[in-house]
PDB file of C-alpha atoms in Angstrom:
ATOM      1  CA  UNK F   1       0.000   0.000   0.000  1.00  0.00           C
ATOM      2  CA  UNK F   2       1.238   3.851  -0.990  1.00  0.00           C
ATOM      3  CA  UNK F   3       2.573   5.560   2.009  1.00  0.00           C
ATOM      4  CA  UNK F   4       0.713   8.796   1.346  1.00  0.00           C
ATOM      5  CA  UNK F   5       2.194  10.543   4.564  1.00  0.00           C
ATOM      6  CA  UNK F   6       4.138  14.258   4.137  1.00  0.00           C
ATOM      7  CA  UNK F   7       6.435  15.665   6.070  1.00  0.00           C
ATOM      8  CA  UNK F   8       4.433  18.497   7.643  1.00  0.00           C
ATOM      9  CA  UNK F   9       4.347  18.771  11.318  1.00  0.00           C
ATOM     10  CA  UNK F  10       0.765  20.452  11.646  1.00  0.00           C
ATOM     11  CA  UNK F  11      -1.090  19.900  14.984  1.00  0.00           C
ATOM     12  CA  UNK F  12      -4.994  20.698  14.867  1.00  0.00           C
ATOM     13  CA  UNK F  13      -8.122  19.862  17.309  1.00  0.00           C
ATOM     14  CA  UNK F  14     -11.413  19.591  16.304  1.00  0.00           C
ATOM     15  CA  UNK F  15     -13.613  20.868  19.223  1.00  0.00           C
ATOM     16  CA  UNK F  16     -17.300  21.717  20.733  1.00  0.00           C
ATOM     17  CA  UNK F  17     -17.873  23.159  23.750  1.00  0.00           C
ATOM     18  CA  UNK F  18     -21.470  23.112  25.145  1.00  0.00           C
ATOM     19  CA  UNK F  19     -22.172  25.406  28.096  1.00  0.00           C
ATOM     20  CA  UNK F  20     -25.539  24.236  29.990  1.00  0.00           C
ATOM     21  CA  UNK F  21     -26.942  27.392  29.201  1.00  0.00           C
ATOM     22  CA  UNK F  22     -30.180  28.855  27.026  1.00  0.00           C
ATOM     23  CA  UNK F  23     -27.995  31.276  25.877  1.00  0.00           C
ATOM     24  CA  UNK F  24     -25.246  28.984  24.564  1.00  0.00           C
ATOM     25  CA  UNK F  25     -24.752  31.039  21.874  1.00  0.00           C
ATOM     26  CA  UNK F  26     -23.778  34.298  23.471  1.00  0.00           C
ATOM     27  CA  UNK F  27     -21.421  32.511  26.140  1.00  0.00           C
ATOM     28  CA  UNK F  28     -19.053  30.836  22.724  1.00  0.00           C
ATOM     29  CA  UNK F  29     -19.280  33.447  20.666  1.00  0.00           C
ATOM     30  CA  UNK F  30     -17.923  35.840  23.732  1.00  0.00           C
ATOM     31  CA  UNK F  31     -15.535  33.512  24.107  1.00  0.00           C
ATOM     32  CA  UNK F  32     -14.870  33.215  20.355  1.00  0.00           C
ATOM     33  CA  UNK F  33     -14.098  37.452  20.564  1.00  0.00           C
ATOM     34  CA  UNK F  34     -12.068  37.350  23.373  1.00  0.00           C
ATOM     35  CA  UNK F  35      -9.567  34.795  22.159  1.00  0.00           C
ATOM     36  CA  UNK F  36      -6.531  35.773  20.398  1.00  0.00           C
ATOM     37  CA  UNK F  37      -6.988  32.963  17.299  1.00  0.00           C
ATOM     38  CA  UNK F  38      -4.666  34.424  14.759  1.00  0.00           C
ATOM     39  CA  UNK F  39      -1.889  32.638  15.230  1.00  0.00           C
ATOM     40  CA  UNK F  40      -3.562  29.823  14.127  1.00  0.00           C
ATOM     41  CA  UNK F  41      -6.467  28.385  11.043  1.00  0.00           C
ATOM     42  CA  UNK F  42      -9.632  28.249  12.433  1.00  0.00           C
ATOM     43  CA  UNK F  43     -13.340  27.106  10.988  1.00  0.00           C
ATOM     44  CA  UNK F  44     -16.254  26.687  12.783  1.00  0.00           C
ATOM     45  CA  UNK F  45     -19.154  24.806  11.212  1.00  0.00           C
ATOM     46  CA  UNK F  46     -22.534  23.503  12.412  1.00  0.00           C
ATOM     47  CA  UNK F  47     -20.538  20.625  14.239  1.00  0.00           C
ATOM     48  CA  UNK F  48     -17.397  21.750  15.790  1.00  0.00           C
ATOM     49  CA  UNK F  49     -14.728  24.046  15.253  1.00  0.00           C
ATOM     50  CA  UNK F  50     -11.581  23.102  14.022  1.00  0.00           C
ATOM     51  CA  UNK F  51      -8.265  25.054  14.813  1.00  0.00           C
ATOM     52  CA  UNK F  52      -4.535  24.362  12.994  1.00  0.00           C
ATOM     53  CA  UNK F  53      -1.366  25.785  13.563  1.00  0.00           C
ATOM     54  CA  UNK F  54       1.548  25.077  15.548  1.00  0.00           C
ATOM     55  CA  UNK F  55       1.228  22.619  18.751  1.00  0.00           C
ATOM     56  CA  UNK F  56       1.579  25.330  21.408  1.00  0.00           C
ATOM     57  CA  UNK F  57      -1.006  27.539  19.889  1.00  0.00           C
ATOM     58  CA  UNK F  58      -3.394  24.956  19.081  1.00  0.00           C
ATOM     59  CA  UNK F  59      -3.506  24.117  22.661  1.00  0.00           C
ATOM     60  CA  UNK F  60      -3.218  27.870  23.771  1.00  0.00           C
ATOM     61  CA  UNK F  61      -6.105  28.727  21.930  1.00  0.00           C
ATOM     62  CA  UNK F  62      -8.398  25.697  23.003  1.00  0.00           C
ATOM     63  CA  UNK F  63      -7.912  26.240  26.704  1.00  0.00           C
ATOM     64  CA  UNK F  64      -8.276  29.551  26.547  1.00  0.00           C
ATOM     65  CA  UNK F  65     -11.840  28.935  25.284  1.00  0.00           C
ATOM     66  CA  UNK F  66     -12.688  27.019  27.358  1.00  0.00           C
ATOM     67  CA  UNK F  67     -12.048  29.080  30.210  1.00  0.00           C
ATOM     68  CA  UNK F  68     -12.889  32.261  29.292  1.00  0.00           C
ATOM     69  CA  UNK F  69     -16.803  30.186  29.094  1.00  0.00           C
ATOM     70  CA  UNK F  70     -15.779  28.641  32.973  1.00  0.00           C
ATOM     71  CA  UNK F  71     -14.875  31.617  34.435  1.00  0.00           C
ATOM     72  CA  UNK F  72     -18.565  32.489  33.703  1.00  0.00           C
ATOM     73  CA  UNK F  73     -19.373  30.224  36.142  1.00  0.00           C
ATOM     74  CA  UNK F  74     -21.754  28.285  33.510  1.00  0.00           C
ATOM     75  CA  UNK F  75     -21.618  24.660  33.476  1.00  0.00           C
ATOM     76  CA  UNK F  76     -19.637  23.971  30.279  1.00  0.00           C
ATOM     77  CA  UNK F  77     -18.613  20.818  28.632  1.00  0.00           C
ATOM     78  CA  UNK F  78     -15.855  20.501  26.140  1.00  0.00           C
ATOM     79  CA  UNK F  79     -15.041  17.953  23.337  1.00  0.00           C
ATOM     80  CA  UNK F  80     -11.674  18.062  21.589  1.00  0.00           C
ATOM     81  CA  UNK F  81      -9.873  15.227  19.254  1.00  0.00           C
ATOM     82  CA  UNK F  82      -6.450  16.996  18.861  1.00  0.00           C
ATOM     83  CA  UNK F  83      -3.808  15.210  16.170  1.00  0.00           C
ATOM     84  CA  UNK F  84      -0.671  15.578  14.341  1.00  0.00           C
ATOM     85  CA  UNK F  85       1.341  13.600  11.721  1.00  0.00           C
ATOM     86  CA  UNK F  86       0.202  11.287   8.805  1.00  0.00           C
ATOM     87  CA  UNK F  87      -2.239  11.577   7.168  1.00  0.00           C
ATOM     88  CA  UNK F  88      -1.011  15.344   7.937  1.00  0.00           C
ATOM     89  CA  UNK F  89      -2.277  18.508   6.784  1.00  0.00           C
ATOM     90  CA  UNK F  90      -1.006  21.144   3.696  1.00  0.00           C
ATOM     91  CA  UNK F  91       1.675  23.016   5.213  1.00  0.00           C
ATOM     92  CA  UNK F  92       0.823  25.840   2.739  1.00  0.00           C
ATOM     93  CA  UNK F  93      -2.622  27.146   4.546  1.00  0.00           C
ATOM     94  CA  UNK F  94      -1.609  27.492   7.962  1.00  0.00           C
ATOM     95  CA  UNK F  95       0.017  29.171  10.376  1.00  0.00           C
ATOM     96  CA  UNK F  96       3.198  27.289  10.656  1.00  0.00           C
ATOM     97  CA  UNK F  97       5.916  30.408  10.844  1.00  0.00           C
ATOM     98  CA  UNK F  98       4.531  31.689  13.555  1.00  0.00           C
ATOM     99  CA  UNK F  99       6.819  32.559  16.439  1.00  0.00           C
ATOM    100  CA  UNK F 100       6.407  30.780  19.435  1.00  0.00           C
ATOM    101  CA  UNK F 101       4.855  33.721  22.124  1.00  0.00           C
ATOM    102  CA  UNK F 102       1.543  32.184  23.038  1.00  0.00           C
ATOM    103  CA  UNK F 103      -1.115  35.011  22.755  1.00  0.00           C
ATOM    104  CA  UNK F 104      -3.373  34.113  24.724  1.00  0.00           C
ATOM    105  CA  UNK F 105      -0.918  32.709  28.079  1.00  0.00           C
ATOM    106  CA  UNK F 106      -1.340  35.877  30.032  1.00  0.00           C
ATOM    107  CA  UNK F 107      -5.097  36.244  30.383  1.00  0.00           C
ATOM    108  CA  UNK F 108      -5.875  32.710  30.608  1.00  0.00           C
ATOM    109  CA  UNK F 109      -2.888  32.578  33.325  1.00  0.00           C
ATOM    110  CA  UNK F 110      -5.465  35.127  35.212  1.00  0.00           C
ATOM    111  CA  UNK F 111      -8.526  32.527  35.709  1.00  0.00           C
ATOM    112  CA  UNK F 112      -8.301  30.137  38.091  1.00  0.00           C
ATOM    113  CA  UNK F 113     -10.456  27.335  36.992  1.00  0.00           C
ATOM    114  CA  UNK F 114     -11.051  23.486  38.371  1.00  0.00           C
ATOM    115  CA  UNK F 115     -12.221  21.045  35.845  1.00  0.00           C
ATOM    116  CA  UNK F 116     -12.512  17.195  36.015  1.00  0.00           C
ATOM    117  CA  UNK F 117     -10.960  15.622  32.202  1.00  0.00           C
ATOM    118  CA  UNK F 118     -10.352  12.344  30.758  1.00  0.00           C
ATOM    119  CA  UNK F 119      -8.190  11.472  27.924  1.00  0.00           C
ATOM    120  CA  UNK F 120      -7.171   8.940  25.410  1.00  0.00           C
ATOM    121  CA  UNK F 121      -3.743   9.239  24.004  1.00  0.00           C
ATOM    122  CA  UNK F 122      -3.580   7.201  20.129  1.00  0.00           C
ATOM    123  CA  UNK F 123      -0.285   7.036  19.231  1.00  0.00           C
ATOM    124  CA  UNK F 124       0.157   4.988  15.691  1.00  0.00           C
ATOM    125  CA  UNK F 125       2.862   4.067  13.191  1.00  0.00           C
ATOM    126  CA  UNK F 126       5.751   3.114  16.215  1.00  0.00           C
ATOM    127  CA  UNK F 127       7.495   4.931  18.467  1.00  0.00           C
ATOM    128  CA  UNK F 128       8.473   4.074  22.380  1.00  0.00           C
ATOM    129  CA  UNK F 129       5.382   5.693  23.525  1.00  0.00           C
ATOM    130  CA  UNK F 130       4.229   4.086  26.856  1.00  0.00           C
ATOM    131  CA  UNK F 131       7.166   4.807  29.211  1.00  0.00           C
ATOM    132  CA  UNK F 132       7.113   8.668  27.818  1.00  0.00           C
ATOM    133  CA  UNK F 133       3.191   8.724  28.739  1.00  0.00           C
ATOM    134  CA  UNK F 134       4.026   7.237  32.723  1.00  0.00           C
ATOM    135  CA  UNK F 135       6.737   9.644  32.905  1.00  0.00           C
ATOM    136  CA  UNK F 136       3.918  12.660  31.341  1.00  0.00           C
ATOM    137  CA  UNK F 137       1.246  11.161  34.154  1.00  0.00           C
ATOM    138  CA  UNK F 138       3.501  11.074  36.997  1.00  0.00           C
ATOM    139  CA  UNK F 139       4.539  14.984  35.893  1.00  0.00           C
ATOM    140  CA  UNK F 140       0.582  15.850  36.286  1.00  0.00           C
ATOM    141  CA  UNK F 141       0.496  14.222  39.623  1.00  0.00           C
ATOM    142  CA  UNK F 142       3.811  16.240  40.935  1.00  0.00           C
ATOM    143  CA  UNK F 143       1.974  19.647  39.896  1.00  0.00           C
ATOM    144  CA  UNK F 144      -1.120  18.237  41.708  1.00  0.00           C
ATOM    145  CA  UNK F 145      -2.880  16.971  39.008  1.00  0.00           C
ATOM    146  CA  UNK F 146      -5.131  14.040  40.820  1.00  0.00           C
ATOM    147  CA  UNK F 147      -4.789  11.095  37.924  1.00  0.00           C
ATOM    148  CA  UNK F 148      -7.329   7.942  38.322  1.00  0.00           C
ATOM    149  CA  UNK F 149      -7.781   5.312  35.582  1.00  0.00           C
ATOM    150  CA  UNK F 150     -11.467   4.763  33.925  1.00  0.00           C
ATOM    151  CA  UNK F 151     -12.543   2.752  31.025  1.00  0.00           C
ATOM    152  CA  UNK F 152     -10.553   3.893  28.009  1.00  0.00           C
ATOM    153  CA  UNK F 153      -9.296   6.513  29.374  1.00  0.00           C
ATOM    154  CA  UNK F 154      -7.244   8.348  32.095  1.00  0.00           C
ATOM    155  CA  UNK F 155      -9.336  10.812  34.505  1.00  0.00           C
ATOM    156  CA  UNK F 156      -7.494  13.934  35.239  1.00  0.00           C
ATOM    157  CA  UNK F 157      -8.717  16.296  38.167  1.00  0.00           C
ATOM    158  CA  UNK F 158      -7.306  20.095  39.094  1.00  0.00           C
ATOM    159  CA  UNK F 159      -6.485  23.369  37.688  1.00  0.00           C
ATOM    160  CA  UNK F 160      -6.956  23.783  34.106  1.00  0.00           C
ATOM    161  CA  UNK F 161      -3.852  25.089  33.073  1.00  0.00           C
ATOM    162  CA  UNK F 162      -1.761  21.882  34.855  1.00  0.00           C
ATOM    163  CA  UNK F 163      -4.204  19.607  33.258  1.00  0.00           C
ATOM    164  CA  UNK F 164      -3.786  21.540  29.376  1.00  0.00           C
ATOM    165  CA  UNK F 165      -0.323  21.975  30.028  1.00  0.00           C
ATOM    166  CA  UNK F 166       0.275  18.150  30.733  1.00  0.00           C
ATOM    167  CA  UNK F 167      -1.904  16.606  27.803  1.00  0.00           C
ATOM    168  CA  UNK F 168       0.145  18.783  25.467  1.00  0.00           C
ATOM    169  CA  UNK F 169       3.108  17.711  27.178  1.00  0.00           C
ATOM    170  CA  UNK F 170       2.314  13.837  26.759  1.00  0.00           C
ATOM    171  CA  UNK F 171       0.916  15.134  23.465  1.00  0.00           C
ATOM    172  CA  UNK F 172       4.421  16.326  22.204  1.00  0.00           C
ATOM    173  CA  UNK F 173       6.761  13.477  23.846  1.00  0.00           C
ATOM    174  CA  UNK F 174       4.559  11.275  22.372  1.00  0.00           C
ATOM    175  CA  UNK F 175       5.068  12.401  18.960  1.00  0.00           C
ATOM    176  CA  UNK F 176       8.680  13.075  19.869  1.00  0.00           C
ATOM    177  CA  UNK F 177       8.865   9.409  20.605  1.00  0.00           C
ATOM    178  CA  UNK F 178       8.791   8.159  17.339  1.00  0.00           C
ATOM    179  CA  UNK F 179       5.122   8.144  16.723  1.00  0.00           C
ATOM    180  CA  UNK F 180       4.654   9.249  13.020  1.00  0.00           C
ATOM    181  CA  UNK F 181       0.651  10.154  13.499  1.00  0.00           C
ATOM    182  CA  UNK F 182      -0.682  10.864  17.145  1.00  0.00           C
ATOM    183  CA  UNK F 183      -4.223  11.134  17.788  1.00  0.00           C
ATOM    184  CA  UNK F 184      -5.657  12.219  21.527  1.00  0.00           C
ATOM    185  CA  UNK F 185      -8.719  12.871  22.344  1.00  0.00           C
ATOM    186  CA  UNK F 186     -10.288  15.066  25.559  1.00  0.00           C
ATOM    187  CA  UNK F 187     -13.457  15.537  27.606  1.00  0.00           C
ATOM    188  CA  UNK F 188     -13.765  18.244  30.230  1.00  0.00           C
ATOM    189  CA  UNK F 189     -16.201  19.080  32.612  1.00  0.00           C
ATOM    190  CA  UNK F 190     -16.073  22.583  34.293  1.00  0.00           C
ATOM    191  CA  UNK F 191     -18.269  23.587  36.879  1.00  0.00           C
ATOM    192  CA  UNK F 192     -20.642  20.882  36.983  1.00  0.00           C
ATOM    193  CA  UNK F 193     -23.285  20.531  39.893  1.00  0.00           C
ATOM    194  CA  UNK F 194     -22.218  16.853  40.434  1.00  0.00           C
ATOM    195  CA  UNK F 195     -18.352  16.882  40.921  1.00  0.00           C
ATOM    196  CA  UNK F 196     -17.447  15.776  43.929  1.00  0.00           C
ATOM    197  CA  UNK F 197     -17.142  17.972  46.827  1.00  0.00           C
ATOM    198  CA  UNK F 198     -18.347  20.884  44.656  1.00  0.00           C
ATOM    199  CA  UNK F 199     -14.889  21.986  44.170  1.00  0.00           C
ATOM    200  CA  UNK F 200     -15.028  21.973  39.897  1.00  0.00           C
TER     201      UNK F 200
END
């Protein structure tokens, strides 16, 4: 079979975030203005939106919409399927000579923001990928990330910046590892009624 994989190193997450909310609509599309996006592609359709750049902003931009909806206080729940690698992406149509200065870092720095996650990490076509994901898990748990295993996936609870800045972390060593597509997919929870101890 062809190998139709490039060489382009474009990260992108397809996303939805649902706050619990009649007016849904005015609590994404303030959150749509007050993100910095332009450092990175971004579409939204009917379904999800769908960002594309490089890693750090991709994940910049995503947790910075989804807390600038938390910080409302709203229940909101949030749906992402990041990936990077074959099948790959045009490097011509995105924003891949960026620098690095994440634009959004400062304000979202500002919100202080629980949230209960899981995640499923995908990593396919080799690599040495399971003692870089331990090593990722136990870094979560040092910043006082509270990590618990559930079925398929790996519940993460604590402050949403620890908990973005780890999955891109096991996100990136991952890849790093050898991994020549990587596919990882996210559920968060913010604010919900029925967390435990009413602390998220």
């Amino acid at each position: 079979m062809e190998n139709n994989c490039g060489t382009s190193r474009i990260a992108g997450c397809s996303f939805s975030v649902h706050p619990m909310s009649d007016k849904f609509v005015d609590y994404i599309k303030a959150s749509l203005n007050e993100v910095d996006s332009s450092k990175v592609w971004m579409k939204t359709d009917d379904v999800t939106t769908t960002v594309r750049g490089r890693m750090e902003h991709v994940f910049d931009v995503t947790e910075a919409i989804l807390l600038h909806i938390a910080k409302t206080g709203v229940h909101v729940a949030f749906q992402g399927t990041f990936s990077i690698g074959c099948p790959g992406d045009s490097s011509g149509d995105v924003h891949m000579d960026e620098s690095e200065e994440r634009l959004n870092k400062l304000q979202s720095k500002e919100i202080e923001q629980r949230i209960a996650a899981k995640f499923s990490l995908y990593p396919m076509g080799g690599g040495d990928y399971m003692d870089t994901i331990y090593r990722q898990i136990e870094a979560m748990k040092e910043k006082g990330v509270e990590v618990t295993p559930a079925h398929y996936s790996t519940r993460l609870d604590g402050d949403t910046r620890d908990i973005f800045t780890g999955l891109e972390d096991v996100f990136r060593e991952t890849e790093a590892s050898g991994s020549s597509h990587t596919v990882m997919t996210v559920t968060v929870s913010a604010n919900s009624p029925s967390h435990k101890d009413n602390q998220l």
